[in-house]
mmCIF file of C-alpha atoms in Angstrom:
data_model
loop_
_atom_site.group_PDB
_atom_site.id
_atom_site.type_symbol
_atom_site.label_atom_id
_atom_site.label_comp_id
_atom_site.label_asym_id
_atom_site.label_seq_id
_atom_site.Cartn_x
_atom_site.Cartn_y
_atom_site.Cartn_z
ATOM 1 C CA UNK A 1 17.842 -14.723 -32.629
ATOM 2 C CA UNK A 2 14.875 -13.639 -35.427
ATOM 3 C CA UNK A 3 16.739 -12.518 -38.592
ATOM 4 C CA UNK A 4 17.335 -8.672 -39.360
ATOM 5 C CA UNK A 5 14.767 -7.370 -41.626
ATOM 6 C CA UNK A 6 15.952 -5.003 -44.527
ATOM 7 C CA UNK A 7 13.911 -3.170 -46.774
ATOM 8 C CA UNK A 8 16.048 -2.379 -50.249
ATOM 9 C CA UNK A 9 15.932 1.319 -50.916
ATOM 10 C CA UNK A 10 17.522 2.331 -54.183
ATOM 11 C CA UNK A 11 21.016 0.869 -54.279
ATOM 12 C CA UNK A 12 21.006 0.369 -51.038
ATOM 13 C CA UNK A 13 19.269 -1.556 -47.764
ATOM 14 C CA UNK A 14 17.455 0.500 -44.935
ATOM 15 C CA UNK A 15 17.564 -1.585 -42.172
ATOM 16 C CA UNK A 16 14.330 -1.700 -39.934
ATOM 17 C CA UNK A 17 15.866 -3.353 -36.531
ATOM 18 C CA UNK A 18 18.390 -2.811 -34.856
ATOM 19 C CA UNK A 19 21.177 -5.887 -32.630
ATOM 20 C CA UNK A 20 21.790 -4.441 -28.833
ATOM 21 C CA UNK A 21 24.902 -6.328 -28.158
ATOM 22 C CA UNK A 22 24.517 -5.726 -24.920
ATOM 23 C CA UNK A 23 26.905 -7.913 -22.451
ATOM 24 C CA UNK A 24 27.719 -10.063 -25.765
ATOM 25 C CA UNK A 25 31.250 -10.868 -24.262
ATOM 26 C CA UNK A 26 30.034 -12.260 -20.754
ATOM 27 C CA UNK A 27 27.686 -15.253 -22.483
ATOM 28 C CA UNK A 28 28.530 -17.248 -19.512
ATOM 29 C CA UNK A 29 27.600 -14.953 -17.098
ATOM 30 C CA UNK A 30 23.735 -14.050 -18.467
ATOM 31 C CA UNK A 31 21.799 -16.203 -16.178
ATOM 32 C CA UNK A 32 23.552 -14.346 -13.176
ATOM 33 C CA UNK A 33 23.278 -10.877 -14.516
ATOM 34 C CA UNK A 34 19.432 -11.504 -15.301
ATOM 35 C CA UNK A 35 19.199 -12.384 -11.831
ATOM 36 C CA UNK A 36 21.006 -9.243 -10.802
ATOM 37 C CA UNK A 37 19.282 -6.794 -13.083
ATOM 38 C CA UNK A 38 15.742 -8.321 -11.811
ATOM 39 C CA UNK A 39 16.843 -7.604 -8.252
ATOM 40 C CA UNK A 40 18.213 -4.608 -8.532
ATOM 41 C CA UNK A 41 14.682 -3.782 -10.723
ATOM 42 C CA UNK A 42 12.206 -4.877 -8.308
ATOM 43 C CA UNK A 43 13.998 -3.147 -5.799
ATOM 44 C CA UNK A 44 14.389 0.278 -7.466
ATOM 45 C CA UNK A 45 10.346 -0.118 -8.169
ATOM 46 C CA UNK A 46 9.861 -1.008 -4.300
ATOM 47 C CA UNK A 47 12.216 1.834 -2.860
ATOM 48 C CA UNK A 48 10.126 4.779 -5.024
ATOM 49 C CA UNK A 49 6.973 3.379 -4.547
ATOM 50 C CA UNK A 50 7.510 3.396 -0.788
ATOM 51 C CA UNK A 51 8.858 6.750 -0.537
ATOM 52 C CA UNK A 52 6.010 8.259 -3.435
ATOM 53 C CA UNK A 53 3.465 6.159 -0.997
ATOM 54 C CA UNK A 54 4.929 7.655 2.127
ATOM 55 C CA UNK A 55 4.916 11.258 0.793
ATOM 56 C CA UNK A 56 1.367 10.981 -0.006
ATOM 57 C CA UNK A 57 0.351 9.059 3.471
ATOM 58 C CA UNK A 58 2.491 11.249 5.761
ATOM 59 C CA UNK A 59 0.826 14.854 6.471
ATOM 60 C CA UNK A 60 4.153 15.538 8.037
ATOM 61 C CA UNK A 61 5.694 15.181 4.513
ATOM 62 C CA UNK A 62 3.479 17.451 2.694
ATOM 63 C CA UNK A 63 6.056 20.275 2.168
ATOM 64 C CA UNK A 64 7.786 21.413 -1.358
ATOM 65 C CA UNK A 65 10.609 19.537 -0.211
ATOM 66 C CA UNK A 66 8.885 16.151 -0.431
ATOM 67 C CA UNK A 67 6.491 16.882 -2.933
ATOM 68 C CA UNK A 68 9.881 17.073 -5.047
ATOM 69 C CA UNK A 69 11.162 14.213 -3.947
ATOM 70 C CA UNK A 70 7.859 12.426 -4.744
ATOM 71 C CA UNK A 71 8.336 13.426 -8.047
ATOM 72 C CA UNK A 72 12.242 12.204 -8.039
ATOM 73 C CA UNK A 73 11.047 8.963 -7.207
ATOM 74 C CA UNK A 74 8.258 8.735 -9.808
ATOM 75 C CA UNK A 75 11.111 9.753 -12.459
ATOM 76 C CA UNK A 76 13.250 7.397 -11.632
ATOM 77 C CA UNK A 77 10.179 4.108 -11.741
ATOM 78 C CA UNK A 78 10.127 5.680 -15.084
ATOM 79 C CA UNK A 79 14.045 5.466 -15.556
ATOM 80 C CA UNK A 80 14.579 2.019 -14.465
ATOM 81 C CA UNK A 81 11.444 0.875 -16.603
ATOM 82 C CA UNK A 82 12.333 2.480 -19.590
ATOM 83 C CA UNK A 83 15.808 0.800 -19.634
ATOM 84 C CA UNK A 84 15.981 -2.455 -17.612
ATOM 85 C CA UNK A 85 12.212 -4.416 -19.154
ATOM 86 C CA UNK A 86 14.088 -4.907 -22.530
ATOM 87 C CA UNK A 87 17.165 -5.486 -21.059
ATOM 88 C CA UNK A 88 15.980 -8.309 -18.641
ATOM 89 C CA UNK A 89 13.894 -9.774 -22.103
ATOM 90 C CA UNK A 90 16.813 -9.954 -23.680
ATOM 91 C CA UNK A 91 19.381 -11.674 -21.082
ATOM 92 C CA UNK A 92 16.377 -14.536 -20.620
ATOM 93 C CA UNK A 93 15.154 -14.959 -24.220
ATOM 94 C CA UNK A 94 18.730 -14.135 -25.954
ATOM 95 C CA UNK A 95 16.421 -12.060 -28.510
ATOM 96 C CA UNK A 96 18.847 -8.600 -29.107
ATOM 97 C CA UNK A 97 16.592 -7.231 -31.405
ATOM 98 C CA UNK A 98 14.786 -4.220 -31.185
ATOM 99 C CA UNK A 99 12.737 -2.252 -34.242
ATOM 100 C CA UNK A 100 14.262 1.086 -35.357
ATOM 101 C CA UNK A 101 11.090 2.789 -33.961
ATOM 102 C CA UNK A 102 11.322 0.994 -31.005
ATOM 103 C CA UNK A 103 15.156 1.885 -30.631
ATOM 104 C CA UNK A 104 14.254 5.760 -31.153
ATOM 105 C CA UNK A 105 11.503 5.498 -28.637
ATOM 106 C CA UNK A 106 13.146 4.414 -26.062
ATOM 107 C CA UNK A 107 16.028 6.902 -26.843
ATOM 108 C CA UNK A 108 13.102 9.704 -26.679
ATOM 109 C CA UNK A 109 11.532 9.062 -22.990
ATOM 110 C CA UNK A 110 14.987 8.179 -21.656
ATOM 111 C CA UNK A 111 16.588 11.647 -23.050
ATOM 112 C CA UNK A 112 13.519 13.173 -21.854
ATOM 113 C CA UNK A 113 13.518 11.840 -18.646
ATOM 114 C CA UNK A 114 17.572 12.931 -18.027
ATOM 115 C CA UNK A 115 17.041 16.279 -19.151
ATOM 116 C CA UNK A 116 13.940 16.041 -16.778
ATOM 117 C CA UNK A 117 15.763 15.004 -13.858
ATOM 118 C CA UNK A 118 19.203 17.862 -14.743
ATOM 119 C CA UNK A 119 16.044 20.313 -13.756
ATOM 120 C CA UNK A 120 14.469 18.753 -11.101
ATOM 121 C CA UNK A 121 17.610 18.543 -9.265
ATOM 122 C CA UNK A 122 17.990 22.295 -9.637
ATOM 123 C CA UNK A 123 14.811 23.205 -8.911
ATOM 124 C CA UNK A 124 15.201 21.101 -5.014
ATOM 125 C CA UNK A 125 18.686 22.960 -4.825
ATOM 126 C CA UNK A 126 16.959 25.910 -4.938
ATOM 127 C CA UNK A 127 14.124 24.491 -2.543
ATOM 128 C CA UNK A 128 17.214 23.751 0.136
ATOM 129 C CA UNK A 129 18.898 27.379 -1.029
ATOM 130 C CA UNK A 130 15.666 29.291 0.270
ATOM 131 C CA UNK A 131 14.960 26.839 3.181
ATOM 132 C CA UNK A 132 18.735 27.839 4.284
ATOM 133 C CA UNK A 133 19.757 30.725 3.194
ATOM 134 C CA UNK A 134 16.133 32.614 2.974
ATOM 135 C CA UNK A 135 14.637 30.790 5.682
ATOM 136 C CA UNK A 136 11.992 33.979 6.501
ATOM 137 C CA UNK A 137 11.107 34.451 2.894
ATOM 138 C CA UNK A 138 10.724 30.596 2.139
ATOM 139 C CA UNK A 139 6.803 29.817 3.212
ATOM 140 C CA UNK A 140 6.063 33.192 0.856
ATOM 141 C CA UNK A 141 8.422 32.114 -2.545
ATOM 142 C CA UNK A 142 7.975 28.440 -2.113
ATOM 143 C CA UNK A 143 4.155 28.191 -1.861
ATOM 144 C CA UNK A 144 1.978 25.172 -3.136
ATOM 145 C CA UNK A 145 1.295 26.948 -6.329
ATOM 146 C CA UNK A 146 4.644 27.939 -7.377
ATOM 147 C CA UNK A 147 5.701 24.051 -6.798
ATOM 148 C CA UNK A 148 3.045 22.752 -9.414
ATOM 149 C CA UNK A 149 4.159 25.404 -11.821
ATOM 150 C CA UNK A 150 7.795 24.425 -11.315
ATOM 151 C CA UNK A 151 6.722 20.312 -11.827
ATOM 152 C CA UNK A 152 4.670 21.149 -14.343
ATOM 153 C CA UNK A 153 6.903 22.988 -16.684
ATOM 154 C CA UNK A 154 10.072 21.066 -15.623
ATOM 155 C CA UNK A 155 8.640 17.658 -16.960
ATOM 156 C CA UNK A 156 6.709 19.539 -19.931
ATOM 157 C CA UNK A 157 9.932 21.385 -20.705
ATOM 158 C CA UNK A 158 12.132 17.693 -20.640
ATOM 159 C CA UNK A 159 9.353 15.788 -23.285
ATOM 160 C CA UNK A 160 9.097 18.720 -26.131
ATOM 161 C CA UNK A 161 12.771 19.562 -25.783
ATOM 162 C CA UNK A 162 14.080 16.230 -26.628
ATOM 163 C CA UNK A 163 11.172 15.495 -29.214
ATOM 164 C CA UNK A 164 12.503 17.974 -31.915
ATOM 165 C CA UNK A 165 15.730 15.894 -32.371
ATOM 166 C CA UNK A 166 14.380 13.111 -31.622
ATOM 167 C CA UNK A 167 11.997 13.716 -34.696
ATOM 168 C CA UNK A 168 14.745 14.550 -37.235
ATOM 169 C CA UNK A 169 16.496 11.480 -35.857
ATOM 170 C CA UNK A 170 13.288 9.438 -36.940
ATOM 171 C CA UNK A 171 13.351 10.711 -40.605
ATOM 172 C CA UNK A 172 17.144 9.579 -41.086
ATOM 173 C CA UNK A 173 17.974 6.177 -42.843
ATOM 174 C CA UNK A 174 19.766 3.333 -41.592
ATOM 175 C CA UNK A 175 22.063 1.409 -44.100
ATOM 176 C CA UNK A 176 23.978 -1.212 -41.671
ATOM 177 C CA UNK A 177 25.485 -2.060 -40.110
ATOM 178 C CA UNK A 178 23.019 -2.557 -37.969
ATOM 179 C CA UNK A 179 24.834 -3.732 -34.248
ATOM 180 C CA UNK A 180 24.876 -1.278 -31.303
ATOM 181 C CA UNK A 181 27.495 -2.130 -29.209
ATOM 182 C CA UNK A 182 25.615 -0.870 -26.051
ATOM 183 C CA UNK A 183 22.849 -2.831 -23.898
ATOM 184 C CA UNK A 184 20.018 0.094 -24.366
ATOM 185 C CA UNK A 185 19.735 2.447 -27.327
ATOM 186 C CA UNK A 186 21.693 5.745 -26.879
ATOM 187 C CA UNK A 187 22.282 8.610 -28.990
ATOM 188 C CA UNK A 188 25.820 8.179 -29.820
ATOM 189 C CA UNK A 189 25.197 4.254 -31.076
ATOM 190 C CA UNK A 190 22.594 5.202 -32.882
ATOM 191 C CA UNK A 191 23.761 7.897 -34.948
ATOM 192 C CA UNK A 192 26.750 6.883 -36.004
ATOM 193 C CA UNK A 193 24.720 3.870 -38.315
ATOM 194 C CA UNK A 194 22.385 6.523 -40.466
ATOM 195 C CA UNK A 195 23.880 6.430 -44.015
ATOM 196 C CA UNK A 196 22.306 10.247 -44.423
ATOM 197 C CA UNK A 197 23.938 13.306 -43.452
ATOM 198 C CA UNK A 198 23.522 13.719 -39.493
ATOM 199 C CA UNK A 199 25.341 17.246 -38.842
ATOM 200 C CA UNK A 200 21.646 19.301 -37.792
ATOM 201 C CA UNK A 201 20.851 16.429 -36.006
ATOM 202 C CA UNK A 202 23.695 16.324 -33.790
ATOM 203 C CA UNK A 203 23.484 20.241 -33.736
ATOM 204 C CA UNK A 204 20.222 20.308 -32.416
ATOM 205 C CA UNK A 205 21.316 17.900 -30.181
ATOM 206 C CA UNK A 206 23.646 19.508 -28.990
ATOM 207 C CA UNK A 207 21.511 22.839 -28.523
ATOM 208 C CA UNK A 208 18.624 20.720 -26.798
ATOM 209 C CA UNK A 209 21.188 19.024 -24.163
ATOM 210 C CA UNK A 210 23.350 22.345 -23.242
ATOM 211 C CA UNK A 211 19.937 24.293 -22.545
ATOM 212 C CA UNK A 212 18.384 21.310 -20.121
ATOM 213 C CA UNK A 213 22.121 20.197 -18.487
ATOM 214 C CA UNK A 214 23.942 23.166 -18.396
ATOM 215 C CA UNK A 215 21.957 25.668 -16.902
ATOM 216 C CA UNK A 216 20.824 23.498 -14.318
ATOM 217 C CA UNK A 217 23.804 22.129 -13.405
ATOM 218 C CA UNK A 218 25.217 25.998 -13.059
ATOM 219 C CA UNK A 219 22.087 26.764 -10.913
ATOM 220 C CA UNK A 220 22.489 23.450 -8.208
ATOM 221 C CA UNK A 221 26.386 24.844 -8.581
ATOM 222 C CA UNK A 222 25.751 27.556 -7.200
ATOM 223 C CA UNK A 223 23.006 27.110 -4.495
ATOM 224 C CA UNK A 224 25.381 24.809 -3.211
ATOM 225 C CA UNK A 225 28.076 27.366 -3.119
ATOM 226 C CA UNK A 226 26.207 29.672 -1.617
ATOM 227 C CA UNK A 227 24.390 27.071 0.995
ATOM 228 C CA UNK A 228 27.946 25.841 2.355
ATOM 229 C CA UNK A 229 28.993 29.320 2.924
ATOM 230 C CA UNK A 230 25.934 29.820 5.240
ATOM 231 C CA UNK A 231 25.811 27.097 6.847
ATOM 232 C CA UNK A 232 29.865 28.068 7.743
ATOM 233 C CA UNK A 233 28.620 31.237 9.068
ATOM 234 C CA UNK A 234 26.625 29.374 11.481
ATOM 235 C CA UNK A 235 28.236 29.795 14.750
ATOM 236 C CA UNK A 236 27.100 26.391 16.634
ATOM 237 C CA UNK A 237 28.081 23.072 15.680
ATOM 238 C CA UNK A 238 24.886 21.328 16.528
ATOM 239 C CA UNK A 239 23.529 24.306 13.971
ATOM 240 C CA UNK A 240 25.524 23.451 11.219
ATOM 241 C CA UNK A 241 25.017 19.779 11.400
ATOM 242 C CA UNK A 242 21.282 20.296 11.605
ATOM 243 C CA UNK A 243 21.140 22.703 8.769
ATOM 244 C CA UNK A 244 23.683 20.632 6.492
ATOM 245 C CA UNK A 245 21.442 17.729 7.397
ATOM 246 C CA UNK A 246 18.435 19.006 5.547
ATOM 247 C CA UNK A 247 20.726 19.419 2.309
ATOM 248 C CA UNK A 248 23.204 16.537 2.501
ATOM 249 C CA UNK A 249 20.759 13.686 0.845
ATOM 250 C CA UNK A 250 20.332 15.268 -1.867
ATOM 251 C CA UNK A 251 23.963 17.054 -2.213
ATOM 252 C CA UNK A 252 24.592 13.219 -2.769
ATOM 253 C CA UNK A 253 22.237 12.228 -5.014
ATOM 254 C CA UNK A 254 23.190 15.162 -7.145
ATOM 255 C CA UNK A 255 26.816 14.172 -7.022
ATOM 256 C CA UNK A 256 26.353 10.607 -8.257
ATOM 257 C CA UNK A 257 23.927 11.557 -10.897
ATOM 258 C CA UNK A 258 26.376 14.519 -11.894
ATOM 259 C CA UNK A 259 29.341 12.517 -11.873
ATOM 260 C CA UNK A 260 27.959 9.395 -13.484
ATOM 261 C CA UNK A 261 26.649 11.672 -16.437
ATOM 262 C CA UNK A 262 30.099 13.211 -17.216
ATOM 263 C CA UNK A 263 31.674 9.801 -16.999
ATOM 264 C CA UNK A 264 28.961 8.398 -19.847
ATOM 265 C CA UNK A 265 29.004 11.403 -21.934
ATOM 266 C CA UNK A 266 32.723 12.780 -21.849
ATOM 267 C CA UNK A 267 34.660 9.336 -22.035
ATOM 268 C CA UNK A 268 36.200 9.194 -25.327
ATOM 269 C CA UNK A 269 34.364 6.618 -27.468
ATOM 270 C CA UNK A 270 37.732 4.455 -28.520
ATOM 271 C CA UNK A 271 37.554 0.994 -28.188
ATOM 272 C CA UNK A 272 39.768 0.485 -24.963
ATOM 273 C CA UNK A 273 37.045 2.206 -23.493
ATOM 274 C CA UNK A 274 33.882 1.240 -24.864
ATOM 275 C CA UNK A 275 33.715 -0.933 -21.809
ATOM 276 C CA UNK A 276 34.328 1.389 -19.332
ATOM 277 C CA UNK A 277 31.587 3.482 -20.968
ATOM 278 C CA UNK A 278 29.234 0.813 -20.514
ATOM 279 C CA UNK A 279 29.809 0.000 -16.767
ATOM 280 C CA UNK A 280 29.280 4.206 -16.041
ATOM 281 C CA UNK A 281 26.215 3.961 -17.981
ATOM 282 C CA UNK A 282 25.200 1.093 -15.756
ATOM 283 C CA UNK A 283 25.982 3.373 -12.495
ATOM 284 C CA UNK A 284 24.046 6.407 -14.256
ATOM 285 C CA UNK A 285 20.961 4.582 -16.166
ATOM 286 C CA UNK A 286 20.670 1.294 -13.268
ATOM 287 C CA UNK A 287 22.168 2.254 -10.095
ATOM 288 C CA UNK A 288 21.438 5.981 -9.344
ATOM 289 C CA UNK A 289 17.483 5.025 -9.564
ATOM 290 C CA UNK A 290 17.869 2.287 -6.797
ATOM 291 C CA UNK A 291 20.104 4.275 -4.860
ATOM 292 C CA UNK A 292 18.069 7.697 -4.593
ATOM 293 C CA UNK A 293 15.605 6.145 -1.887
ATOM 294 C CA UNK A 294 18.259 3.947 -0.158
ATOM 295 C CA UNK A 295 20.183 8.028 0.236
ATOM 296 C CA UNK A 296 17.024 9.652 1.021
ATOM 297 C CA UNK A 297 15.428 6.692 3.547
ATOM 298 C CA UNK A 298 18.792 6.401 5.748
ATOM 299 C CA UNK A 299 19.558 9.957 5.797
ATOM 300 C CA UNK A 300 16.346 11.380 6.486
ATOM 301 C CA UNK A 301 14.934 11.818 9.746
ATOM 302 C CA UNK A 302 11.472 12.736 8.492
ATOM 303 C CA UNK A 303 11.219 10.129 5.808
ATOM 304 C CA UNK A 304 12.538 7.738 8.608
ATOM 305 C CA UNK A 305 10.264 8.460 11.072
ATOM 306 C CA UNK A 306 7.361 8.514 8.622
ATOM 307 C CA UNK A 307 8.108 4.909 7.429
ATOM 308 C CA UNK A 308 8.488 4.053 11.448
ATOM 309 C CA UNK A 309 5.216 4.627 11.702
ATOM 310 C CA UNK A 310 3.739 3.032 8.671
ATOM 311 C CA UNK A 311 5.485 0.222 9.397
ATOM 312 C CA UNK A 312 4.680 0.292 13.409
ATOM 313 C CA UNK A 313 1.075 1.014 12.186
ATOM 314 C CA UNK A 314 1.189 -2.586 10.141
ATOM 315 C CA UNK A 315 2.986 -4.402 12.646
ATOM 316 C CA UNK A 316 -0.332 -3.309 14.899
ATOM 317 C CA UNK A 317 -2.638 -4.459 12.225
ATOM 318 C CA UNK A 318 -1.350 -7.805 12.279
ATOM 319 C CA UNK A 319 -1.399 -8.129 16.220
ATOM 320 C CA UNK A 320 -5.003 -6.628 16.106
ATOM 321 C CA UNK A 321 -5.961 -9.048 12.829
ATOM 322 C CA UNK A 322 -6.800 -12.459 15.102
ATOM 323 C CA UNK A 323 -8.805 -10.170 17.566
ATOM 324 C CA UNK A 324 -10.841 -8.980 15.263
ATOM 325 C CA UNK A 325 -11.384 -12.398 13.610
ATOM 326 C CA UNK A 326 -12.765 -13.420 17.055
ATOM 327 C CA UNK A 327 -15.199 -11.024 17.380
ATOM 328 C CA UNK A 328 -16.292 -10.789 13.509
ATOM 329 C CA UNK A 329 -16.995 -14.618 14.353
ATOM 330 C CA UNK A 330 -18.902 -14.256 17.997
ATOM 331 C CA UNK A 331 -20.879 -11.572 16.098
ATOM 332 C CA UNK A 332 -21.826 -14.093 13.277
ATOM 333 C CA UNK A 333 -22.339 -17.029 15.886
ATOM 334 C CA UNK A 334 -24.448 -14.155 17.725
ATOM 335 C CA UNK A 335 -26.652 -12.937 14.735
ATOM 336 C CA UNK A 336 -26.862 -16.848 13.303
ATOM 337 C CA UNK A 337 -28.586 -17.105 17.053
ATOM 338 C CA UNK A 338 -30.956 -14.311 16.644
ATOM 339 C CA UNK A 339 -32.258 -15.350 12.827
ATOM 340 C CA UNK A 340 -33.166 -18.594 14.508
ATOM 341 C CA UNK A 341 -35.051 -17.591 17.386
ATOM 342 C CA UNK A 342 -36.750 -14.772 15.432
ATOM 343 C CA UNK A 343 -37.482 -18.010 12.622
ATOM 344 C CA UNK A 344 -39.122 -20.060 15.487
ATOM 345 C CA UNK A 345 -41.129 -16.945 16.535
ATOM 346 C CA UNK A 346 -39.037 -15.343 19.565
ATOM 347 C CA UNK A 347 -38.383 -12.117 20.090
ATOM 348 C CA UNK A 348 -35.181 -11.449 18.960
ATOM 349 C CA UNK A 349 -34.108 -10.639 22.373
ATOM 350 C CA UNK A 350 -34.656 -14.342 23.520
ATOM 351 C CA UNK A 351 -32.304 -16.745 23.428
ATOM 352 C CA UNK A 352 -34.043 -19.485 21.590
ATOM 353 C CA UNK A 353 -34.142 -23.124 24.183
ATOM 354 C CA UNK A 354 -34.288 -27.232 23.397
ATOM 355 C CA UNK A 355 -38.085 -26.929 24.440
ATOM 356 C CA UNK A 356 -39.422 -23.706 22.135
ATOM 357 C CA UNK A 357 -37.395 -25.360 19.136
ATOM 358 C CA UNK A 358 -39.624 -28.525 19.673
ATOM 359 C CA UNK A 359 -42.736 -27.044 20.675
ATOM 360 C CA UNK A 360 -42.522 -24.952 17.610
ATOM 361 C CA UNK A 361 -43.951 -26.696 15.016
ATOM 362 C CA UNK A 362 -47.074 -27.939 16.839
ATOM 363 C CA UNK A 363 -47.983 -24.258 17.108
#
């Protein structure tokens, strides 16, 4: 492990990097949980990708409903990145060190990105609210332009909220100690090591996280209240099921993220259960983002049948791959023919013979 580095500062000693303890007590177990981690990385990155890849391919996928989803899955390859890279670094290397700046950082795009995703949720509630409930005004209110406005502002909104406590966190001081008993760099670690007086910090903190979790969460609340009591109203069964079907992916994904977030955030911080803490923060910060497109993939007919037929598509390509070899290579053999004859003065319709390849030269 490199050495802290301290900077004195008056009578006391600002501390420029920070120790992420991480899974400190499991030293044994590091080589497996790298292994894990990396897995459970790679496959996050693979799930999103696919289902950003397939929303783009698909024409049949080119609705709001998707296009949000798209964007789901591009938050969370920015989720799993900011979090798990350093992690992984630091479970192979043993190096727990990370730079103050560095620490606040990564605190930034990962605050921005939750308060991001608290909206985005709504904003598909609301998508599934009009596509059920309003299903003759939907086309009208949920039109191509509206959607990029929505995207637009939603991940706008997320960034500059979170940068304005974010940059009075950045012009506190850090005294030691300097250990963060957590594996990636959150607020309530953090602030609890400046030496300076943190009260508007944690107000604006406050302020920035009740205005991007609150509201949202109020407005998924109740679309979802008022979704379930239409689709009750429905008087078939096969109804029902097909119009809870279009809502029940994400009515899950919005539960885990939910639920994981109240677990991190409302668990008391007391050391009986500053483990527990960390294992919900693994569920919330790790295992929603690989989870999302396992949900969505299973779940959804029209994501299903869209990656049937990218997959069915490449499964042709390979069978069709050797036949193609064989005729790139008779057309070679073919044209390798023709540049002959047409060398020995045929026409290139003639196929060039033993005697005219002889007979040739003397010409």
């Amino acid at each position: 492990m490199k050495p802290t580095t301290h900077i004195p500062e008056g009578n006391g000693t600002t501390i420029m990097e920070f120790i992420l303890l991480g899974f400190r007590d499991l030293p044994k177990l590091h080589g497996l949980l790298f292994l894990l981690f990396l897995v459970i990385y790679l496959a996050t990155m693979a799930g999103n990708l696919l289902i950003m890849a397939l929303v783009v391919a698909d024409q049949h996928l080119h609705t709001p409903m998707y296009f949000f989803l798209g964007n789901l899955s591009f938050l969370e390859t920015c989720y799993s990145s900011t979090i798990l890279p350093r992690l992984l670094a630091s479970l192979l290397t043993g190096d727990r060190t990370i730079s103050v700046a560095g620490c606040i950082a990564q605190l930034y795009v990962f605050g921005s990105l939750a308060g991001t995703e608290c909206c985005l949720l709504s904003v598909m509630s609301y998508d599934r609210y009009l596509a059920i409930c309003k299903p003759l005004h939907y086309a009208a209110r949920m039109n191509g332009q509206l959607c990029l406005k929505l995207v637009a502002g939603l991940w706008i909104g997320g960034f500059v909220s979170v940068s304005v406590f974010v940059f009075m966190m950045s012009q506190l001081t850090f005294c030691g100690p300097n250990t963060i008993d957590h594996f990636f760099c959150d607020f309530r670690p953090i602030i609890k090591l400046s030496c300076t007086d943190t009260y508007m910090v944690k107000v604006a903190s406050f302020v920035s996280s009740s205005i991007f979790t609150l509201p949202p969460f109020l407005l998924t609340l109740a679309s979802y209240v008022y979704i379930i009591s239409t689709i009750l109203r429905i008087p078939s069964t096969s109804g029902r099921q097909k119009a809870f079907s279009t809502c029940s992916s994400h009515l899950i994904v919005v539960s885990i993220f939910y639920g994981t977030l109240i677990m991190v955030y409302l668990v008391s911080e007391s050391d009986a259960l500053r483990d527990l803490n960390k294992v919900f923060s693994v569920f919330y910060g790790v295992l929603t983002p690989l989870v999302n497109p396992l949900i969505y993939s299973l779940r959804n007919k029209e994501v299903k049948e869209a990656l049937r037929k990218v997959l069915l598509r490449f499964f042709v390509f390979c069978k069709k791959a050797p036949i193609a070899k064989m005729e790139i290579g008779a057309f070679l053999r073919k044209s390798a023919s023709r540049l002959t004859a047409e060398s020995h003065g045929l026409t290139p319709c003639a196929e060039p013979t033993v005697t005219s390849l002889i007979l040739s030269p003397l010409s």
